[in-house]
CSV table of C-alpha atoms in Angstrom, one decimal:
chain,number,residue,atom,x,y,z
A,1104,UNK,CA,-23.3,-27.2,-7.1
A,1105,UNK,CA,-20.0,-26.9,-5.9
A,1106,UNK,CA,-18.5,-29.9,-4.7
A,1107,UNK,CA,-19.7,-30.0,-0.3
A,1108,UNK,CA,-16.0,-29.9,1.6
A,1109,UNK,CA,-14.9,-33.2,2.8
A,1110,UNK,CA,-15.6,-32.2,6.6
A,1111,UNK,CA,-19.5,-31.1,6.2
A,1112,UNK,CA,-21.3,-33.8,5.0
A,1113,UNK,CA,-24.8,-33.0,3.8
A,1114,UNK,CA,-26.6,-34.3,6.0
A,1115,UNK,CA,-29.6,-32.6,7.8
A,1116,UNK,CA,-28.8,-30.3,10.1
A,1117,UNK,CA,-30.8,-27.9,13.2
A,1118,UNK,CA,-30.2,-25.7,14.7
A,1119,UNK,CA,-30.7,-23.0,17.2
A,1120,UNK,CA,-30.9,-19.5,15.0
A,1121,UNK,CA,-31.7,-16.9,17.8
A,1122,UNK,CA,-28.9,-16.0,20.1
A,1123,UNK,CA,-28.9,-17.6,23.1
A,1124,UNK,CA,-30.1,-16.0,26.3
A,1125,UNK,CA,-33.9,-14.8,26.8
A,1126,UNK,CA,-36.4,-13.1,24.4
A,1127,UNK,CA,-39.5,-13.3,23.2
A,1128,UNK,CA,-39.1,-15.7,20.2
A,1129,UNK,CA,-37.4,-18.1,19.1
A,1130,UNK,CA,-36.1,-20.2,16.4
A,1131,UNK,CA,-35.0,-24.2,15.4
A,1132,UNK,CA,-34.5,-23.8,12.4
A,1133,UNK,CA,-33.8,-27.3,10.0
A,1134,UNK,CA,-32.3,-27.5,6.3
A,1135,UNK,CA,-31.8,-31.2,4.3
A,1136,UNK,CA,-33.0,-33.0,1.4
A,1137,UNK,CA,-36.6,-33.4,2.6
A,1138,UNK,CA,-38.2,-32.8,5.8
A,1139,UNK,CA,-41.4,-34.6,5.4
A,1140,UNK,CA,-41.0,-37.1,8.6
A,1141,UNK,CA,-39.7,-33.9,10.5
A,1142,UNK,CA,-43.5,-31.6,9.3
A,1143,UNK,CA,-45.1,-35.3,10.6
A,1144,UNK,CA,-43.6,-35.4,13.2
A,1145,UNK,CA,-43.1,-32.2,14.9
A,1146,UNK,CA,-45.8,-29.7,13.2
A,1147,UNK,CA,-47.7,-33.4,13.0
A,1148,UNK,CA,-49.6,-32.1,9.8
A,1149,UNK,CA,-47.9,-34.0,6.2
A,1150,UNK,CA,-47.1,-31.0,4.7
A,1151,UNK,CA,-46.9,-26.3,5.0
A,1152,UNK,CA,-48.6,-25.0,2.6
A,1153,UNK,CA,-44.7,-23.2,1.1
A,1154,UNK,CA,-43.7,-20.3,3.0
A,1155,UNK,CA,-46.5,-19.7,4.8
A,1156,UNK,CA,-47.0,-19.3,8.5
A,1157,UNK,CA,-48.9,-21.7,9.7
A,1158,UNK,CA,-49.5,-21.9,13.7
A,1159,UNK,CA,-49.4,-25.2,15.4
A,1160,UNK,CA,-48.8,-27.1,19.0
A,1161,UNK,CA,-45.6,-28.3,18.1
A,1162,UNK,CA,-45.8,-32.2,19.3
A,1163,UNK,CA,-42.8,-34.3,21.0
A,1164,UNK,CA,-42.8,-38.3,21.2
A,1165,UNK,CA,-44.9,-38.4,24.2
A,1166,UNK,CA,-48.0,-36.5,22.2
A,1167,UNK,CA,-47.3,-33.5,24.5
A,1168,UNK,CA,-47.4,-29.6,23.6
A,1169,UNK,CA,-44.0,-28.5,24.1
A,1170,UNK,CA,-45.1,-25.1,22.4
A,1171,UNK,CA,-47.8,-23.4,20.3
A,1172,UNK,CA,-46.0,-21.0,17.4
A,1173,UNK,CA,-45.5,-20.9,13.8
A,1174,UNK,CA,-44.0,-23.3,11.5
A,1175,UNK,CA,-42.7,-22.0,7.7
A,1176,UNK,CA,-41.9,-25.0,5.6
A,1177,UNK,CA,-39.3,-23.4,3.0
A,1178,UNK,CA,-39.3,-26.3,-0.2
A,1179,UNK,CA,-36.3,-26.5,-1.9
A,1180,UNK,CA,-34.5,-25.0,-4.1
A,1181,UNK,CA,-36.7,-21.5,-3.2
A,1182,UNK,CA,-35.1,-21.2,0.4
A,1183,UNK,CA,-32.0,-20.3,2.1
A,1184,UNK,CA,-30.1,-23.4,1.8
A,1185,UNK,CA,-30.8,-23.9,-2.0
A,1186,UNK,CA,-32.1,-26.8,0.4
A,1187,UNK,CA,-35.9,-27.9,1.6
A,1188,UNK,CA,-36.1,-25.3,5.4
A,1189,UNK,CA,-38.1,-25.3,8.1
A,1190,UNK,CA,-38.2,-22.4,10.2
A,1191,UNK,CA,-40.1,-23.5,13.5
A,1192,UNK,CA,-40.8,-20.1,16.0
A,1193,UNK,CA,-41.3,-20.5,19.6
A,1194,UNK,CA,-41.7,-18.8,22.4
A,1195,UNK,CA,-37.9,-17.6,23.7
A,1196,UNK,CA,-37.8,-19.9,26.2
A,1197,UNK,CA,-33.7,-21.2,26.3
A,1198,UNK,CA,-35.1,-24.3,27.7
A,1199,UNK,CA,-38.0,-24.4,25.8
A,1200,UNK,CA,-36.0,-24.5,22.7
A,1201,UNK,CA,-33.6,-27.1,23.7
A,1202,UNK,CA,-36.4,-28.9,24.4
A,1203,UNK,CA,-37.6,-28.4,20.4
A,1204,UNK,CA,-34.2,-29.0,19.1
A,1205,UNK,CA,-33.9,-32.3,20.9
A,1206,UNK,CA,-37.3,-33.5,19.3
A,1207,UNK,CA,-36.0,-32.0,16.0
A,1208,UNK,CA,-33.1,-34.2,15.9
A,1209,UNK,CA,-35.1,-37.0,17.3
A,1210,UNK,CA,-37.8,-36.6,14.6
A,1211,UNK,CA,-35.4,-37.0,11.5
A,1212,UNK,CA,-33.7,-39.0,11.3
A,1213,UNK,CA,-29.5,-38.8,10.8
A,1214,UNK,CA,-30.4,-35.1,11.4
A,1215,UNK,CA,-27.3,-33.6,13.2
A,1216,UNK,CA,-26.8,-30.0,14.6
A,1217,UNK,CA,-25.6,-27.8,12.2
A,1218,UNK,CA,-21.8,-26.7,12.3
A,1219,UNK,CA,-21.2,-22.4,12.9
A,1220,UNK,CA,-22.2,-20.8,9.7
A,1221,UNK,CA,-23.2,-24.2,7.4
A,1222,UNK,CA,-26.8,-23.3,6.4
A,1223,UNK,CA,-24.7,-20.2,4.9
A,1224,UNK,CA,-22.5,-22.7,3.6
A,1225,UNK,CA,-24.5,-25.0,1.6
A,1226,UNK,CA,-26.1,-21.1,0.3
A,1227,UNK,CA,-23.1,-20.8,-1.3
A,1228,UNK,CA,-22.4,-24.2,-2.4
A,1229,UNK,CA,-26.0,-24.4,-4.2
A,1230,UNK,CA,-24.8,-21.7,-6.0
A,1231,UNK,CA,-27.7,-19.4,-3.8
A,1232,UNK,CA,-25.1,-16.9,-2.7
A,1233,UNK,CA,-21.1,-16.3,-4.5
A,1234,UNK,CA,-18.6,-16.1,-1.5
A,1235,UNK,CA,-18.8,-12.1,-1.0
A,1236,UNK,CA,-22.7,-12.6,-0.5
A,1237,UNK,CA,-22.0,-15.2,1.8
A,1238,UNK,CA,-19.9,-13.2,3.7
A,1239,UNK,CA,-21.3,-9.8,3.4
A,1240,UNK,CA,-24.2,-12.3,5.7
A,1241,UNK,CA,-21.6,-12.3,8.2
A,1242,UNK,CA,-20.8,-8.9,8.4
A,1243,UNK,CA,-23.7,-7.6,8.6
A,1244,UNK,CA,-24.7,-9.5,11.6
A,1245,UNK,CA,-21.4,-7.9,12.9
A,1246,UNK,CA,-21.4,-4.4,11.8
A,1247,UNK,CA,-21.5,-2.2,14.2
A,1248,UNK,CA,-22.1,1.2,12.6
A,1249,UNK,CA,-24.9,2.2,10.2
A,1250,UNK,CA,-22.5,3.1,7.2
A,1251,UNK,CA,-21.3,-0.5,7.9
A,1252,UNK,CA,-24.8,-2.1,7.9
A,1253,UNK,CA,-25.5,-0.6,5.0
A,1254,UNK,CA,-22.8,-1.4,2.8
A,1255,UNK,CA,-23.0,-4.6,3.9
A,1256,UNK,CA,-26.8,-4.8,2.8
A,1257,UNK,CA,-25.0,-3.4,-0.5
A,1258,UNK,CA,-22.9,-7.1,-0.8
A,1259,UNK,CA,-25.3,-9.1,0.3
A,1260,UNK,CA,-27.5,-7.9,-2.3
A,1261,UNK,CA,-25.0,-8.8,-4.8
A,1262,UNK,CA,-23.7,-5.0,-6.2
A,1263,UNK,CA,-19.7,-5.9,-5.5
A,1264,UNK,CA,-20.0,-9.2,-6.8
A,1265,UNK,CA,-22.0,-8.1,-9.9
A,1266,UNK,CA,-18.6,-5.7,-9.8
A,1267,UNK,CA,-16.1,-7.7,-9.3
A,1268,UNK,CA,-17.8,-10.2,-13.0
A,1269,UNK,CA,-18.4,-6.9,-15.0
A,1270,UNK,CA,-14.5,-6.7,-14.8
A,1271,UNK,CA,-13.8,-10.8,-14.7
A,1272,UNK,CA,-16.1,-10.8,-18.0
A,1273,UNK,CA,-13.6,-7.8,-19.4
A,1274,UNK,CA,-10.8,-10.1,-18.6
A,1275,UNK,CA,-12.3,-13.0,-20.2
A,1276,UNK,CA,-12.8,-10.7,-24.1
A,1277,UNK,CA,-9.4,-10.0,-23.6
A,1278,UNK,CA,-7.3,-13.0,-22.8
A,1279,UNK,CA,-10.0,-14.6,-25.7
A,1280,UNK,CA,-8.3,-11.6,-28.7
A,1281,UNK,CA,-4.8,-12.2,-27.6
A,1282,UNK,CA,-5.5,-16.2,-27.7
A,1283,UNK,CA,-7.0,-16.2,-31.5
A,1284,UNK,CA,-3.9,-14.6,-31.9
A,1285,UNK,CA,-1.4,-17.2,-30.6
A,1286,UNK,CA,-3.8,-19.8,-32.7
A,1287,UNK,CA,-3.4,-17.8,-35.8
A,1288,UNK,CA,-0.2,-16.7,-36.0
A,1289,UNK,CA,0.1,-15.9,-40.1
A,1290,UNK,CA,-2.8,-13.8,-39.7
A,1291,UNK,CA,-1.7,-11.0,-41.5
A,1292,UNK,CA,-4.3,-7.9,-40.0
A,1293,UNK,CA,-2.7,-7.0,-37.1
A,1294,UNK,CA,-5.7,-8.8,-34.5
A,1295,UNK,CA,-5.0,-6.9,-31.6
A,1296,UNK,CA,-4.3,-3.2,-32.9
A,1297,UNK,CA,-7.4,-3.5,-35.0
A,1298,UNK,CA,-9.3,-4.9,-32.1
A,1299,UNK,CA,-7.6,-1.6,-28.9
A,1300,UNK,CA,-6.7,-3.9,-27.1
A,1301,UNK,CA,-4.1,-1.9,-25.5
A,1302,UNK,CA,-7.1,1.0,-25.0
A,1303,UNK,CA,-9.5,-2.0,-23.1
A,1304,UNK,CA,-6.1,-3.1,-21.1
A,1305,UNK,CA,-6.0,0.4,-20.4
A,1306,UNK,CA,-9.5,0.8,-19.2
A,1307,UNK,CA,-9.6,-2.4,-17.5
A,1308,UNK,CA,-7.0,-1.8,-15.1
A,1309,UNK,CA,-8.3,2.3,-13.7
A,1310,UNK,CA,-10.9,-0.1,-13.1
A,1311,UNK,CA,-9.6,-2.8,-10.9
A,1312,UNK,CA,-7.7,0.2,-9.4
A,1313,UNK,CA,-11.0,2.3,-8.4
A,1314,UNK,CA,-12.5,-1.3,-7.2
A,1315,UNK,CA,-9.3,-1.5,-5.0
A,1316,UNK,CA,-9.8,1.7,-3.7
A,1317,UNK,CA,-13.4,1.2,-2.9
A,1318,UNK,CA,-12.4,-2.6,-1.1
A,1319,UNK,CA,-9.8,-0.9,0.4
A,1320,UNK,CA,-12.9,2.0,1.6
A,1321,UNK,CA,-14.5,-0.7,2.7
A,1322,UNK,CA,-12.6,-3.1,4.8
A,1323,UNK,CA,-11.5,0.2,7.0
A,1324,UNK,CA,-15.2,0.4,7.3
A,1325,UNK,CA,-15.6,-3.1,7.8
A,1326,UNK,CA,-13.1,-3.5,10.5
A,1327,UNK,CA,-12.2,0.1,11.8
A,1328,UNK,CA,-9.0,1.4,13.0
A,1329,UNK,CA,-7.1,0.6,15.7
A,1330,UNK,CA,-5.5,3.6,17.1
A,1331,UNK,CA,-3.3,3.7,20.4
A,1332,UNK,CA,-3.0,6.6,23.0
A,1333,UNK,CA,0.1,7.1,24.3
A,1334,UNK,CA,3.2,9.2,25.9
A,1335,UNK,CA,4.2,10.5,28.8
A,1336,UNK,CA,2.1,9.7,32.0
A,1337,UNK,CA,-0.2,12.9,32.6
A,1338,UNK,CA,-0.6,14.4,29.5
A,1339,UNK,CA,-4.3,13.4,29.7
A,1340,UNK,CA,-4.6,10.6,27.5
A,1341,UNK,CA,-7.6,9.5,29.6
A,1342,UNK,CA,-8.9,12.9,29.4
A,1343,UNK,CA,-9.3,11.9,25.1
A,1344,UNK,CA,-9.7,8.9,25.3
A,1345,UNK,CA,-12.6,10.4,27.2
A,1346,UNK,CA,-13.4,13.3,25.3
A,1347,UNK,CA,-13.4,11.6,22.4
A,1348,UNK,CA,-16.3,8.7,23.7
A,1349,UNK,CA,-18.4,11.4,25.0
A,1350,UNK,CA,-18.1,9.6,28.7
A,1351,UNK,CA,-16.2,9.1,32.1
A,1352,UNK,CA,-14.1,5.2,30.8
A,1353,UNK,CA,-11.2,5.8,32.3
A,1354,UNK,CA,-9.9,8.1,35.9
A,1355,UNK,CA,-8.5,11.0,35.6
A,1356,UNK,CA,-6.7,12.0,38.4
A,1357,UNK,CA,-3.3,14.6,38.6
A,1358,UNK,CA,-1.3,11.2,40.3
A,1359,UNK,CA,0.7,10.1,37.6
A,1360,UNK,CA,0.5,6.5,36.8
A,1361,UNK,CA,-3.2,6.8,37.5
A,1362,UNK,CA,-3.6,4.1,34.5
A,1363,UNK,CA,-2.2,1.2,34.8
A,1364,UNK,CA,-3.6,-1.3,32.0
A,1365,UNK,CA,-5.1,-0.7,28.7
A,1366,UNK,CA,-9.3,0.9,28.2
A,1367,UNK,CA,-9.8,0.5,24.8
A,1368,UNK,CA,-13.4,2.1,23.5
A,1369,UNK,CA,-14.5,2.0,19.9
A,1370,UNK,CA,-15.5,5.2,19.0
A,1371,UNK,CA,-17.6,5.7,15.2
A,1372,UNK,CA,-16.1,8.6,13.3
A,1373,UNK,CA,-18.4,9.1,10.1
A,1374,UNK,CA,-19.3,5.6,10.3
A,1375,UNK,CA,-15.7,4.9,10.4
A,1376,UNK,CA,-15.3,3.0,13.7
A,1377,UNK,CA,-12.0,3.6,15.2
A,1378,UNK,CA,-11.0,1.7,18.5
A,1379,UNK,CA,-9.1,4.1,20.4
A,1380,UNK,CA,-6.9,2.5,23.3
A,1381,UNK,CA,-5.4,4.5,26.1
A,1382,UNK,CA,-2.5,3.2,27.5
A,1383,UNK,CA,0.0,3.6,30.9
A,1384,UNK,CA,1.5,6.6,30.4
A,1385,UNK,CA,5.3,5.3,29.1
A,1386,UNK,CA,8.6,5.7,31.3
A,1387,UNK,CA,11.8,3.8,32.2
A,1388,UNK,CA,10.5,0.3,34.5
A,1389,UNK,CA,13.1,1.6,36.9
A,1390,UNK,CA,11.0,4.9,36.8
A,1391,UNK,CA,7.6,3.0,37.6
A,1392,UNK,CA,5.8,3.2,41.0
A,1393,UNK,CA,5.6,-0.2,41.4
A,1394,UNK,CA,5.4,-3.5,39.7
A,1395,UNK,CA,1.7,-2.8,38.2
A,1396,UNK,CA,2.8,-0.1,36.6
A,1397,UNK,CA,5.7,-1.6,35.1
A,1398,UNK,CA,3.3,-4.3,33.4
A,1399,UNK,CA,1.1,-2.0,32.6
A,1400,UNK,CA,3.6,0.5,30.7
A,1401,UNK,CA,5.3,-3.5,29.3
A,1402,UNK,CA,1.3,-4.1,27.6
A,1403,UNK,CA,1.1,-0.1,26.7
A,1404,UNK,CA,4.1,-1.4,24.3
A,1405,UNK,CA,2.1,-4.3,23.2
A,1406,UNK,CA,-0.2,-2.1,21.8
A,1407,UNK,CA,1.3,0.2,20.2
A,1408,UNK,CA,3.6,-2.4,18.7
A,1409,UNK,CA,0.3,-3.7,17.0
A,1410,UNK,CA,-1.9,-0.2,16.3
A,1411,UNK,CA,-2.8,0.7,12.7
A,1412,UNK,CA,-1.9,5.0,13.9
A,1413,UNK,CA,-0.3,5.8,17.2
A,1414,UNK,CA,-1.3,9.0,18.6
A,1415,UNK,CA,1.6,10.6,20.5
A,1416,UNK,CA,0.6,13.0,23.1
A,1417,UNK,CA,2.1,16.2,24.6
A,1418,UNK,CA,1.4,18.5,26.8
A,1419,UNK,CA,1.4,22.0,26.6
A,1420,UNK,CA,2.2,23.0,30.1
A,1421,UNK,CA,5.4,20.8,30.5
A,1422,UNK,CA,6.9,22.0,26.8
A,1423,UNK,CA,10.5,23.3,27.6
A,1424,UNK,CA,11.0,21.8,30.6
A,1425,UNK,CA,15.1,19.8,29.9
A,1426,UNK,CA,13.6,16.3,31.6
A,1427,UNK,CA,10.3,16.4,29.9
A,1428,UNK,CA,11.4,16.8,26.5
A,1429,UNK,CA,14.8,14.2,27.2
A,1430,UNK,CA,11.7,12.0,27.7
A,1431,UNK,CA,9.7,12.7,25.0
A,1432,UNK,CA,12.2,12.5,22.5
A,1433,UNK,CA,13.5,8.9,23.8
A,1434,UNK,CA,9.8,8.0,23.8
A,1435,UNK,CA,9.5,9.1,20.1
A,1436,UNK,CA,12.8,7.5,19.3
A,1437,UNK,CA,11.2,4.2,20.5
A,1438,UNK,CA,8.0,4.1,18.5
A,1439,UNK,CA,7.6,2.3,15.6
A,1440,UNK,CA,8.9,3.8,12.9
A,1441,UNK,CA,6.8,1.9,10.3
A,1442,UNK,CA,3.3,2.0,12.4
A,1443,UNK,CA,1.6,6.0,11.2
A,1444,UNK,CA,1.7,8.6,14.0
A,1445,UNK,CA,0.5,11.7,14.3
A,1446,UNK,CA,2.3,14.0,17.4
A,1447,UNK,CA,-0.4,16.2,19.1
A,1448,UNK,CA,-0.5,18.3,21.7
A,1449,UNK,CA,-2.8,18.8,24.4
A,1450,UNK,CA,-3.4,21.4,27.3
A,1451,UNK,CA,-3.7,23.9,24.2
A,1452,UNK,CA,-6.0,25.9,26.7
A,1453,UNK,CA,-2.5,26.3,29.2
A,1454,UNK,CA,-0.4,27.1,27.2
A,1455,UNK,CA,0.8,28.1,23.2
A,1456,UNK,CA,1.5,25.6,20.5
A,1457,UNK,CA,4.6,25.3,18.3
A,1458,UNK,CA,4.5,26.9,14.9
A,1459,UNK,CA,2.2,24.4,12.8
A,1460,UNK,CA,1.9,21.8,15.2
A,1461,UNK,CA,-1.8,19.9,16.0
A,1462,UNK,CA,-3.5,20.4,19.5
A,1463,UNK,CA,-6.3,20.2,21.2
A,1464,UNK,CA,-7.8,20.8,24.5
A,1465,UNK,CA,-8.9,17.2,26.5
A,1466,UNK,CA,-10.2,19.1,28.7
A,1467,UNK,CA,-12.7,21.4,27.0
A,1468,UNK,CA,-13.2,20.0,23.4
A,1469,UNK,CA,-11.7,22.1,20.9
A,1470,UNK,CA,-9.3,21.2,18.5
A,1471,UNK,CA,-11.2,17.1,18.4
A,1472,UNK,CA,-13.0,18.3,15.3
A,1473,UNK,CA,-9.4,18.9,13.5
A,1474,UNK,CA,-7.9,15.2,15.2
A,1475,UNK,CA,-10.6,13.2,14.0
A,1476,UNK,CA,-10.8,13.9,10.9
A,1477,UNK,CA,-6.6,13.5,10.8
A,1478,UNK,CA,-7.5,9.9,12.1
A,1479,UNK,CA,-9.7,8.7,8.8
A,1480,UNK,CA,-7.2,11.2,6.6
A,1481,UNK,CA,-4.6,9.0,8.5
A,1482,UNK,CA,-6.2,5.9,7.3
A,1483,UNK,CA,-7.1,7.5,3.5
A,1484,UNK,CA,-10.7,7.2,4.6
A,1485,UNK,CA,-12.9,9.5,1.4
A,1486,UNK,CA,-16.3,10.3,2.9
A,1487,UNK,CA,-17.5,11.7,0.4
A,1488,UNK,CA,-17.2,7.7,-1.6
A,1489,UNK,CA,-20.8,6.6,-3.6
A,1490,UNK,CA,-21.6,3.2,-3.3
A,1491,UNK,CA,-19.3,1.5,-0.6
A,1492,UNK,CA,-20.0,-1.9,-1.0
A,1493,UNK,CA,-18.2,-3.7,2.8
A,1494,UNK,CA,-14.9,-5.4,1.4
A,1495,UNK,CA,-12.4,-7.9,3.9
A,1496,UNK,CA,-8.8,-8.4,3.7
A,1497,UNK,CA,-8.9,-11.3,1.8
A,1498,UNK,CA,-10.4,-8.8,-1.1
A,1499,UNK,CA,-8.3,-6.3,-1.1
A,1500,UNK,CA,-5.2,-8.7,-1.6
A,1501,UNK,CA,-6.8,-10.1,-4.5
A,1502,UNK,CA,-7.3,-6.7,-6.1
A,1503,UNK,CA,-3.9,-5.8,-5.5
A,1504,UNK,CA,-2.9,-9.1,-7.0
A,1505,UNK,CA,-5.3,-9.3,-10.0
A,1506,UNK,CA,-4.1,-5.1,-9.8
A,1507,UNK,CA,-0.2,-6.3,-10.2
A,1508,UNK,CA,-1.2,-9.4,-12.9
A,1509,UNK,CA,-2.8,-6.3,-15.2
A,1510,UNK,CA,0.2,-3.9,-14.8
A,1511,UNK,CA,2.3,-6.7,-16.4
A,1512,UNK,CA,0.1,-7.6,-19.2
A,1513,UNK,CA,0.2,-4.3,-20.0
A,1514,UNK,CA,4.3,-4.4,-19.9
A,1515,UNK,CA,4.4,-7.1,-22.5
A,1516,UNK,CA,2.2,-5.5,-24.5
A,1517,UNK,CA,3.9,-2.5,-24.8
A,1518,UNK,CA,6.9,-4.1,-26.0
A,1519,UNK,CA,6.9,-4.2,-30.3
A,1520,UNK,CA,7.4,-7.9,-30.6
A,1521,UNK,CA,4.7,-8.6,-27.3
A,1522,UNK,CA,5.3,-11.8,-26.1
A,1523,UNK,CA,1.4,-12.8,-26.4
A,1524,UNK,CA,2.1,-15.9,-23.7
A,1525,UNK,CA,3.0,-14.2,-21.8
A,1526,UNK,CA,0.6,-11.5,-21.7
A,1527,UNK,CA,-2.3,-14.1,-22.1
A,1528,UNK,CA,-0.9,-15.9,-18.9
A,1529,UNK,CA,-1.4,-12.6,-17.0
A,1530,UNK,CA,-4.5,-12.3,-18.0
A,1531,UNK,CA,-5.2,-15.4,-17.0
A,1532,UNK,CA,-3.4,-15.1,-13.8
A,1533,UNK,CA,-5.1,-11.6,-13.0
A,1534,UNK,CA,-9.2,-13.6,-14.1
A,1535,UNK,CA,-8.6,-16.3,-11.3
A,1536,UNK,CA,-7.3,-13.7,-9.3
A,1537,UNK,CA,-11.1,-11.8,-9.4
A,1538,UNK,CA,-13.1,-15.2,-9.5
A,1539,UNK,CA,-11.3,-15.9,-6.2
A,1540,UNK,CA,-13.6,-13.5,-4.3
A,1541,UNK,CA,-16.7,-14.4,-5.6
A,1542,UNK,CA,-15.3,-18.3,-4.0
A,1543,UNK,CA,-15.0,-19.4,-8.5
A,1544,UNK,CA,-11.4,-20.6,-7.2
A,1545,UNK,CA,-11.1,-21.5,-3.7
A,1546,UNK,CA,-9.2,-24.4,-1.2
A,1547,UNK,CA,-11.1,-25.7,0.8
A,1548,UNK,CA,-9.0,-24.3,4.0
A,1549,UNK,CA,-9.7,-20.9,2.7
A,1550,UNK,CA,-14.2,-22.3,3.0
A,1551,UNK,CA,-13.3,-23.5,6.2
A,1552,UNK,CA,-11.9,-20.4,7.6
A,1553,UNK,CA,-14.9,-18.3,6.0
A,1554,UNK,CA,-17.6,-20.3,7.5
A,1555,UNK,CA,-16.3,-21.6,10.7
A,1556,UNK,CA,-16.3,-17.7,12.2
A,1557,UNK,CA,-19.8,-17.7,11.8
A,1558,UNK,CA,-22.6,-18.3,14.5
A,1559,UNK,CA,-24.9,-21.1,14.9
A,1560,UNK,CA,-27.9,-21.3,12.8
A,1561,UNK,CA,-26.3,-19.0,10.4
């Protein structure tokens, strides 16, 4: 069992586990070392049959009935948290649930309201879930696409954790071989050569690289791609946003400067969420019609600075106009060089595009499919990926660190008189990076940051 962070004492915890607002059913959940007093006080029973729903009245402190509903008792350790868990399913009125919550807190000595994510944190601390699985719980709840939900379910089932555990086991085996050689330097037989250590190290490095590639895909599936539409006024940015979203989200008129603020929408392409932001048309501050447009232009540059990809939109119908082309060149020079950029010519229904240029018509929809695929390619998405699991930025960083340590180990192993102590240290660091993913190694600050983002009651 892992030690609890000092900021989260192991008192009994209680919370409303369903979303705020009215609903057909609402759930109050409790977890603790012994919930017998709560069962007796609220359910009027000395005990409840394990893992069976029982219809009964929920009793107030004065003996009156608050509601009739279902009570489910999950005795430790066979519960979500590994402790005793009681779930009370009542009618989903907010006032009723608050009354039931207050009654439970009053009935169970030492009980307190659960902090966000504390039920899942206890599941992690009691070895019911590892850290990657615990994160997958939140990812499954927050999934914005069908593909993200399926991938989160795979991670929650342990697919990602099993793969990391297998990589860690191979790393430990190599460490054992290297450290055995360090312990017996007088051994005449080349122990590492006989054990094919270098070949196994190369294979391990390749396996970690493959896992990293899939983790990058999973992180993209979870977090999506921030796409910002940029360009001069009236090039069709709002029309393109509407065409991509399939809805009239932004106002479209022939008047330059119609868009004064950012308009954002999340769309799905092959299950990948694309967070598309339409911005005010870019032009010099003194050319803005008024102060509102100047503020809109400033916000456009803020959005561009935070983008994963910038779609730089140009107007084919104005191509060749000296003033227009000069303004386009000025905007292109100001776009962040480090941010990937797709240059796109709009209004292909009105004029011919330059040779080799990407063109479309936001009005007719021509070229939209090619644009969607270009955005996915820009993000490095591989739609044919099998068995994808959800991943987070920290998972990608940990796998990159493991890969880097394995590359360093390969460099040491390639030297004829290899520095085996350095080789062993790189393998140790690679193993540590892998284990940080599942929570074998981690800090209390990391745990607090992860579970603090959960909803209350989970």
